Coordinates of C-alpha atoms in Angstrom, one line a residue:
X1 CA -1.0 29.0 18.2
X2 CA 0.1 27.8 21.6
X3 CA 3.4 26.1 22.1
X4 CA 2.4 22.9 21.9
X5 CA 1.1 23.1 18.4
X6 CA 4.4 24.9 17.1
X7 CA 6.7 22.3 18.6
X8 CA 4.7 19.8 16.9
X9 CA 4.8 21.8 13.3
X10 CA 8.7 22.8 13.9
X11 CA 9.4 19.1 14.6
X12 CA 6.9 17.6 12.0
X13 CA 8.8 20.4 9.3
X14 CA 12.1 18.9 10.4
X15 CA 11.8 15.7 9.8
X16 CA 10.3 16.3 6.7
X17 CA 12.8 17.8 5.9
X18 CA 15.2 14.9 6.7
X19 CA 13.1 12.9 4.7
X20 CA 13.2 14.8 1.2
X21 CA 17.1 15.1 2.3
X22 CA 17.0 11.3 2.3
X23 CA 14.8 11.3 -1.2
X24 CA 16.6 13.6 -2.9
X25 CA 20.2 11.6 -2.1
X26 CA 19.0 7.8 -2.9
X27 CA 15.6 8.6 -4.9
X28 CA 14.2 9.6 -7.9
X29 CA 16.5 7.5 -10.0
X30 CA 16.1 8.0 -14.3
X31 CA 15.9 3.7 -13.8
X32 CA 12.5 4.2 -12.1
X33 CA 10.8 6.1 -15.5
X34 CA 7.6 3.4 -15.5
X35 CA 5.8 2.5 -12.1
X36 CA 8.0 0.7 -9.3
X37 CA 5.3 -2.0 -9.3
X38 CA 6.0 -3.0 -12.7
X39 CA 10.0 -3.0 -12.3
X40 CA 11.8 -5.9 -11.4
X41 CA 15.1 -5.2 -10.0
X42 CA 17.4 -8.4 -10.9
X43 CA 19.5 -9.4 -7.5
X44 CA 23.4 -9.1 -7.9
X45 CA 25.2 -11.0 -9.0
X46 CA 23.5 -10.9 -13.0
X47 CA 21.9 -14.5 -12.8
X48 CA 22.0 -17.2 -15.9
X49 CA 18.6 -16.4 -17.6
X50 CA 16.6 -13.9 -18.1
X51 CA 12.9 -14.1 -18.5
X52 CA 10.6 -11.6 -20.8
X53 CA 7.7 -11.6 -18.9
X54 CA 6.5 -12.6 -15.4
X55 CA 2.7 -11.4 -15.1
X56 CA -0.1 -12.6 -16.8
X57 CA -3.7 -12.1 -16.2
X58 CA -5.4 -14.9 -18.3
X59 CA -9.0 -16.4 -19.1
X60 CA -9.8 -19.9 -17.9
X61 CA -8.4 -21.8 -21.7
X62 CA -6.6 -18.8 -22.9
X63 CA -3.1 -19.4 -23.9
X64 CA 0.1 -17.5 -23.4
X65 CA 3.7 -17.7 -23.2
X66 CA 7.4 -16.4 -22.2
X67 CA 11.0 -16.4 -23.5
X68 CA 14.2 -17.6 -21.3
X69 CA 17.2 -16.0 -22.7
X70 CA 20.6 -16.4 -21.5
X71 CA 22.5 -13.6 -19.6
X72 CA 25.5 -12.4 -19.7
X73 CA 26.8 -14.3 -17.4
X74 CA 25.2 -17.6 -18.7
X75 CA 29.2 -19.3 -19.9
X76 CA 30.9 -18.0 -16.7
X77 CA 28.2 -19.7 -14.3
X78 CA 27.6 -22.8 -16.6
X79 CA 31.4 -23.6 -17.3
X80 CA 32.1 -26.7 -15.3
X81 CA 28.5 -28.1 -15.9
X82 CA 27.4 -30.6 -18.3
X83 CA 24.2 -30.6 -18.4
X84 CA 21.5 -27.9 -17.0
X85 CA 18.2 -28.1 -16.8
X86 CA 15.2 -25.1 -15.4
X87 CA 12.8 -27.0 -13.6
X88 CA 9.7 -25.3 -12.5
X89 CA 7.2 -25.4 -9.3
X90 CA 3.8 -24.3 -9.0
X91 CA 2.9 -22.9 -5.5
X92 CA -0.6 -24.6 -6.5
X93 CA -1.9 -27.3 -8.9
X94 CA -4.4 -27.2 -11.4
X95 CA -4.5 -23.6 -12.3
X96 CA -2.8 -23.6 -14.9
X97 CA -1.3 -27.0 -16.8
X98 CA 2.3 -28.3 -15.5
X99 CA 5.0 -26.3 -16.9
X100 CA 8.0 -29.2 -18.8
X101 CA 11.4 -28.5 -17.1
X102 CA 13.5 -26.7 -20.3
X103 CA 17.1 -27.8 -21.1
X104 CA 19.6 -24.8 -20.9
X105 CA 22.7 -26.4 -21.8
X106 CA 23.1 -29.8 -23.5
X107 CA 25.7 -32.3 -22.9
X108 CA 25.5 -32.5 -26.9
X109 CA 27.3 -28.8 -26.8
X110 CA 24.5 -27.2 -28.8
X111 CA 24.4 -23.3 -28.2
X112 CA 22.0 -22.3 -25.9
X113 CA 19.3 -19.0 -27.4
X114 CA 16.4 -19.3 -26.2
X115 CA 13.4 -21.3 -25.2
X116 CA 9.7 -20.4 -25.0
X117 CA 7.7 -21.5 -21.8
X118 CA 3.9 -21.9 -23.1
X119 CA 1.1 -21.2 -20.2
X120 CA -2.4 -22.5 -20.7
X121 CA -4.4 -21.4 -17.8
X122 CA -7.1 -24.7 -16.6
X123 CA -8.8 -23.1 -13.6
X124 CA -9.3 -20.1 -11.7
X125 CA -7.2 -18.6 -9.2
X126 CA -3.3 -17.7 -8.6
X127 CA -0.5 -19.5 -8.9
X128 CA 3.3 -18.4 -8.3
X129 CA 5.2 -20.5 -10.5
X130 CA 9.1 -20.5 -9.5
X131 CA 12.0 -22.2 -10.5
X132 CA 15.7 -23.5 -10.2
X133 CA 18.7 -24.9 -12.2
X134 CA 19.6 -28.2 -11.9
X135 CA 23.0 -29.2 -13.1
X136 CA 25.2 -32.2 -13.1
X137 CA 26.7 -31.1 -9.6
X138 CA 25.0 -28.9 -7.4
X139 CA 21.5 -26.5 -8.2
X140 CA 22.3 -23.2 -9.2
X141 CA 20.2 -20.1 -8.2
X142 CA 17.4 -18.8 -10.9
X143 CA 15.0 -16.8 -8.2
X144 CA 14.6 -14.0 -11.5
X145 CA 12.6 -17.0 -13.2
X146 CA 9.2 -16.9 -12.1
X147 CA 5.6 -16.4 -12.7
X148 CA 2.8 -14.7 -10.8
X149 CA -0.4 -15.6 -12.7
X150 CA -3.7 -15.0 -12.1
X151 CA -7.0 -16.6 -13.7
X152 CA -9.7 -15.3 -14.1
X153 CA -13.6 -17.0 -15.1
X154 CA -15.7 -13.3 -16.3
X155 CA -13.7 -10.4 -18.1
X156 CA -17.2 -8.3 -17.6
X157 CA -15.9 -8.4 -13.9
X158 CA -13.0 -7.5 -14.1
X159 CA -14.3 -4.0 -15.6
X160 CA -16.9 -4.0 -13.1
X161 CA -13.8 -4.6 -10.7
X162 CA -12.1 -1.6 -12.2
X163 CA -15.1 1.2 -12.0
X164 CA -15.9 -0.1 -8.4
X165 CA -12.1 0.4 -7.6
X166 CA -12.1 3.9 -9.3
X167 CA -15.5 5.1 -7.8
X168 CA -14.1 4.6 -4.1
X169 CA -11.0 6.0 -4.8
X170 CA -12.9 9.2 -5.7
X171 CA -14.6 8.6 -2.9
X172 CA -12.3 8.5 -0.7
X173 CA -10.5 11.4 -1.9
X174 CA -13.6 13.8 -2.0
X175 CA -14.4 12.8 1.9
X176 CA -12.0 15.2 3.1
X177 CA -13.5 18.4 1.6
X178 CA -17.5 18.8 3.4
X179 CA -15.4 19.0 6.7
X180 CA -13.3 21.5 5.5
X181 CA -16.5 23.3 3.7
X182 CA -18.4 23.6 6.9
X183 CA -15.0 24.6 8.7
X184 CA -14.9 27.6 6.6
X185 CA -18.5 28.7 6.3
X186 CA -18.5 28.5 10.3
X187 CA -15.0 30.2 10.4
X188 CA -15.2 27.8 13.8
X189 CA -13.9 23.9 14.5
X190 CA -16.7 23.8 17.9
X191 CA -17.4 20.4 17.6
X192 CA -14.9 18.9 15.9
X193 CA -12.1 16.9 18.3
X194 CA -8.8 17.9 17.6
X195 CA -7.4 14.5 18.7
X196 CA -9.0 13.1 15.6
X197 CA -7.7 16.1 13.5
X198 CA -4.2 15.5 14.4
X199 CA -4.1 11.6 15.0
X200 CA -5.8 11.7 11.5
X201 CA -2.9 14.0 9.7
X202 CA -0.2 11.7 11.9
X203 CA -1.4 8.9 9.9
X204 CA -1.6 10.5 6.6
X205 CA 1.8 11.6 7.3
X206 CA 3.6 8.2 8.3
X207 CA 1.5 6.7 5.1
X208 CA 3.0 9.4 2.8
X209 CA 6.3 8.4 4.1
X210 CA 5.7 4.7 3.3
X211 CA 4.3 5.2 -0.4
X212 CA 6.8 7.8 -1.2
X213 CA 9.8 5.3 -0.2
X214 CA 8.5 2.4 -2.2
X215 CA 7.5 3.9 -5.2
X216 CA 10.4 6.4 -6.1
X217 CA 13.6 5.2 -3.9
X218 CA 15.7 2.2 -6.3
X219 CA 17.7 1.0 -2.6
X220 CA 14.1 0.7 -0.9
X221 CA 12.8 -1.4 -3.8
X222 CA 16.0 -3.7 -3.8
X223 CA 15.9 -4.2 0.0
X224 CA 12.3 -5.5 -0.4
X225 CA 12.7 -7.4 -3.8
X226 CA 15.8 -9.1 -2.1
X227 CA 13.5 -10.3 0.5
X228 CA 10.6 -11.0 -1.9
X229 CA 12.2 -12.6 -5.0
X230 CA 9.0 -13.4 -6.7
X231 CA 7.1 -9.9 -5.2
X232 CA 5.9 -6.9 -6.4
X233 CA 6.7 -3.7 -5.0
X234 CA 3.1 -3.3 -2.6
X235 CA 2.7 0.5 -3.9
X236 CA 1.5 2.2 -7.1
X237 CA 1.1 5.7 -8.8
X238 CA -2.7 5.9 -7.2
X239 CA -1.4 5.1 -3.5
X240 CA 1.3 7.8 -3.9
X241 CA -1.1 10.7 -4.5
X242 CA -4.1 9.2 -2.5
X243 CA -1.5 9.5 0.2
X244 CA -0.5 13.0 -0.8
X245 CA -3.7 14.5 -1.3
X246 CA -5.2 13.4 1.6
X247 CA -2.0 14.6 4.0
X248 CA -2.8 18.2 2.3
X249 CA -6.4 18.2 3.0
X250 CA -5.6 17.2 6.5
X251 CA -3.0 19.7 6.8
X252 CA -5.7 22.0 5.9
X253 CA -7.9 21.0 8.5
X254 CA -4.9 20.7 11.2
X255 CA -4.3 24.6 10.0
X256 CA -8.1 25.5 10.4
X257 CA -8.3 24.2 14.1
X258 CA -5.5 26.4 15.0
X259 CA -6.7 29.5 13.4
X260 CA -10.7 29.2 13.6
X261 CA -12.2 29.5 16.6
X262 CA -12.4 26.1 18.5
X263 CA -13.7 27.8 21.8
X264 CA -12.2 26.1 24.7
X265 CA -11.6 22.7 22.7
X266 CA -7.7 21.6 22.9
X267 CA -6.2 18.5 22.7
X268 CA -6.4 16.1 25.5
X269 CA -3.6 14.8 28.0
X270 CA -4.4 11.1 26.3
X271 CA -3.7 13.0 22.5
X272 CA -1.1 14.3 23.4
X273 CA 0.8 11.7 24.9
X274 CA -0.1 9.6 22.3
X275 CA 0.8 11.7 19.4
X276 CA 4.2 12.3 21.2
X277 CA 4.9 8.9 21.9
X278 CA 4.7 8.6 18.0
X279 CA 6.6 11.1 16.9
X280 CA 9.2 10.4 19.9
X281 CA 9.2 6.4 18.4
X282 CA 9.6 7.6 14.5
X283 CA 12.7 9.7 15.8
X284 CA 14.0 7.1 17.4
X285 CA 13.5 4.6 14.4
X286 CA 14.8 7.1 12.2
X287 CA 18.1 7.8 14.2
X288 CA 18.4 4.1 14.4
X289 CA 18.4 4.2 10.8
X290 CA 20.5 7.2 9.4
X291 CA 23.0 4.9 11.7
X292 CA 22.1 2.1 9.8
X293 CA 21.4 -0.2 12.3
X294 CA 18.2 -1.2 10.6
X295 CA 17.9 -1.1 6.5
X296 CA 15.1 2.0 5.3
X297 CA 12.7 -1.1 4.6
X298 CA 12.2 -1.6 7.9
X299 CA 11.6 2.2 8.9
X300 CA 9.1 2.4 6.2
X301 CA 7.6 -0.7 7.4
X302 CA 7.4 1.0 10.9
X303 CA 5.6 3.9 9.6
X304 CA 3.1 1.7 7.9
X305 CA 2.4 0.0 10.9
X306 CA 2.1 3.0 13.1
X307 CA -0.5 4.1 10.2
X308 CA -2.8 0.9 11.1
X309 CA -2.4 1.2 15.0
X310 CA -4.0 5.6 14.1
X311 CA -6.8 3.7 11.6
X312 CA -7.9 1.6 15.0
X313 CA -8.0 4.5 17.1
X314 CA -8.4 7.7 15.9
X315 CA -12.4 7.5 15.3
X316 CA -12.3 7.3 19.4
X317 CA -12.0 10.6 20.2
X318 CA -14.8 12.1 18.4
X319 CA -17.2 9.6 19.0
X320 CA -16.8 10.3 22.8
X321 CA -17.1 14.1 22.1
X322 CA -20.2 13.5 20.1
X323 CA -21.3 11.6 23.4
X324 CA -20.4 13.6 25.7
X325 CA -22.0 16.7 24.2
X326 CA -25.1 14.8 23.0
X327 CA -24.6 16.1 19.7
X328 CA -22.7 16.5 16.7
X329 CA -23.5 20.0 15.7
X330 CA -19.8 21.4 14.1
X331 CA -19.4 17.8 13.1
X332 CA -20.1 16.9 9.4
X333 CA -21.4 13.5 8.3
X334 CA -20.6 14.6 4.8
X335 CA -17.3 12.9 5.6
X336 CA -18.4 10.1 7.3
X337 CA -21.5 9.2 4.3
X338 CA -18.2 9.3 1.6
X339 CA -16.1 7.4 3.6
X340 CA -18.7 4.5 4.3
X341 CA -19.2 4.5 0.4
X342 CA -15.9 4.1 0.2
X343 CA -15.0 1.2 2.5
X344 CA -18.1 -0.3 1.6
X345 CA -17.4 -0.4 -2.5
X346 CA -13.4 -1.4 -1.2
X347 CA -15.2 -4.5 0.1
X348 CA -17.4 -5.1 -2.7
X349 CA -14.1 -5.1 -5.3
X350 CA -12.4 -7.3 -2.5
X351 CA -15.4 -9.9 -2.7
X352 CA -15.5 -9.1 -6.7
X353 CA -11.8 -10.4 -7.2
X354 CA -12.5 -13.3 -4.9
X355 CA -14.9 -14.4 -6.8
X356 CA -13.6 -14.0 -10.5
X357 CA -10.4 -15.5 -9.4
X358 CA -11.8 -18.2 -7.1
X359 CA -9.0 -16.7 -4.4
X360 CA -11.0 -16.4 -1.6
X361 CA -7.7 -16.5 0.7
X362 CA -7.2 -12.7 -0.8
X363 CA -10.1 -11.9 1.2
X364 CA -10.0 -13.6 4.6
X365 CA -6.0 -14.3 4.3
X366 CA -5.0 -10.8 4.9
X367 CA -6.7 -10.4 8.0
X368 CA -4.9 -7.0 8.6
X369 CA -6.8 -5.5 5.3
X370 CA -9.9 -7.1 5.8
X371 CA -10.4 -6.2 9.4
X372 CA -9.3 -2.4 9.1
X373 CA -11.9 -2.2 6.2
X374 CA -14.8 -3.7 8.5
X375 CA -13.5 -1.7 11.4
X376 CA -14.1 1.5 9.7
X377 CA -17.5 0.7 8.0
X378 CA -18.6 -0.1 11.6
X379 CA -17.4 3.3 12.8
X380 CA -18.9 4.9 10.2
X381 CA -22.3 3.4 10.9
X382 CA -22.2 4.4 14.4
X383 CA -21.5 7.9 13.7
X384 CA -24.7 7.5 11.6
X385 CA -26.1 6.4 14.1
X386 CA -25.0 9.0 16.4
X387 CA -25.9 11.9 14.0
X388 CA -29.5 10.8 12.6
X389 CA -30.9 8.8 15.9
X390 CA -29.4 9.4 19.1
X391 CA -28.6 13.5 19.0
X392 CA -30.7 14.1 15.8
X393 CA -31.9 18.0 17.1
X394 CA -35.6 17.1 15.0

């Protein structure tokens, strides 16, 4: 292993280090038993009400409901009002039918228990129903009374939605392994560039970082749900051991290229600087933030980032080497035939949901999402391209 390499494994192996440090002091909290994506973590100060439910998936005519409760510190915060009244607004009309505002406290003095709010979804699509208190003197805060709701028209697509989703997660997860196969029969990497290898395992890495902080660390959760009252945390149980998984199998690779034989292969002066730009930047960031100068939300939000800059670049590399040798011999297209069923099914359930829910902003609004996905099904068919017509050897 050269010196480069083992700098880069004795500084990767320190900071994760620091990292399970960090986990280990504000993580894995007994409050966090069910997924963090289902939690949500009220704001302090305890607000007035509480609500029993805020996510519904419904059926264009199907009915449901929810019960506002008071909280314990419902007399403290109503004492010098009269009258209080929750009023609610819909991000969008017609979804579902206008929620009635709900008296909370009556000037008649009668004790406040509870009140049901009935939801009878119209139309298809999603709606963010939230909400404030109007009193006699001044509106009082209620951002833990909310709905996120989504409508749906076909409950056949929905479990059409949920196989799709589960076949490219497999997928996905399986591409890793024909590389790794071949790497091992051939007890050789020839062919393979080691900037993808190691941009590839940089991203896995930052990504594991990102899912890991979201989904298990309660002061990471409260830092985003302060900032998104009516959110949900972006991560869940599946992202957490894609993310895992697929930073071992790239570890394995990352391990084969140093041991196999990889001829006179290295890493190039662009890689390099590259990758140490990015480690030199998450150091810096993480400095910044053990000093707390910036919150851990924003770190992690860094690291995803960084992850999206690798997706858009790291494909590079070994499409030039496949050019530049004219082939793709120690290369495997295994990989590459997964990973295009993959992103292409990822689309598919994008366009699915879309459609069922009439949202088509979910598709084109997040042009991040969308754009990554197309970006890598385009690779992908130019590495097929690569491998079965240009340097086909037949």
């Amino acid at each position: 292993m050269n010196s480069w390499l083992r700098q880069c494994v004795f500084c990767s192996s320190l900071f994760l280090i620091l990292f399970g440090q960090f986990i280990e002091t504000h993580g894995f909290s007994e409050e966090i038993a069910q997924p963090a994506s289902l939690l949500f973590l009220h704001p302090t100060p305890i607000l007035p009400l509480e609500l029993s439910k805020h996510d519904f998936l419904l059926k264009v005519g199907e009915n449901a409901s929810a019960l506002v409760t008071p909280s314990i510190s419902y007399n403290a915060t109503f004492e010098n009002e009269t009258t209080v009244s929750l009023i609610f607004i819909a991000s969008t009309s017609g979804i579902i039918q206008e929620l009635p505002s709900i008296i909370v406290k009556s000037d008649r003095g009668d004790e406040f228990r509870n009140a049901t709010v009935s939801i009878h979804a119209m139309a298809p699509g999603r709606v963010t129903i939230k909400s404030f208190l109007e009193g006699d003197s001044q509106n009082i805060s209620s951002t833990n009374i909310f709905f996120r709701i989504s409508v749906y028209q076909y409950a056949v697509l929905i479990i059409v939605s949920e196989v799709v989703g589960w076949i490219y997660f497999v997928a996905w997860s399986v591409s890793f392994y024909p590389q790794i196969y071949q790497n091992w029969r051939r007890k050789s990497v020839r062919g393979l560039s080691l900037d993808f290898v190691f941009m590839n395992w940089t991203g896995f890495f930052v990504y594991t970082m990102f899912n890991i902080g979201l989904f298990y660390v309660p002061s990471v959760q409260d830092e985003y749900l302060s900032r998104n009252p009516t959110g949900q945390i972006p991560v869940q149980s599946n992202d957490v051991f894609f993310s895992i998984h697929a930073l071992f199998a790239t570890s394995v690779t990352c391990l084969q290229c140093i041991f196999y034989d990889k001829g006179a292969q290295t890493i190039s002066k662009t890689g390099k600087t590259i990758l140490m730009s990015i480690f030199a930047v998450i150091f810096v960031l993480f400095i910044i933030t053990v000093s707390s100068a910036i919150v851990w939300l924003d770190f992690l939000t860094a690291c995803s980032t960084i992850k999206l800059l690798i997706t858009l670049i790291k494909y590079v590399p070994q499409a030039y080497m496949n050019y530049a040798r004219k082939s793709t011999s120690g290369w495997c297209i295994g990989n590459i035939l997964l990973d295009l069923t993959g992103g292409i099914l990822s689309v598919v359930q994008m366009l699915i949901l879309a459609f069922n829910n009439n949202d088509w902003s979910s598709l084109f609004g997040d042009y991040t999402k969308f754009g990554l996905g197309a970006f890598s099904i385009l690779f992908d068919i130019f590495f097929i391209i690569q491998h079965y017509v240009l340097y086909n050897p037949k």
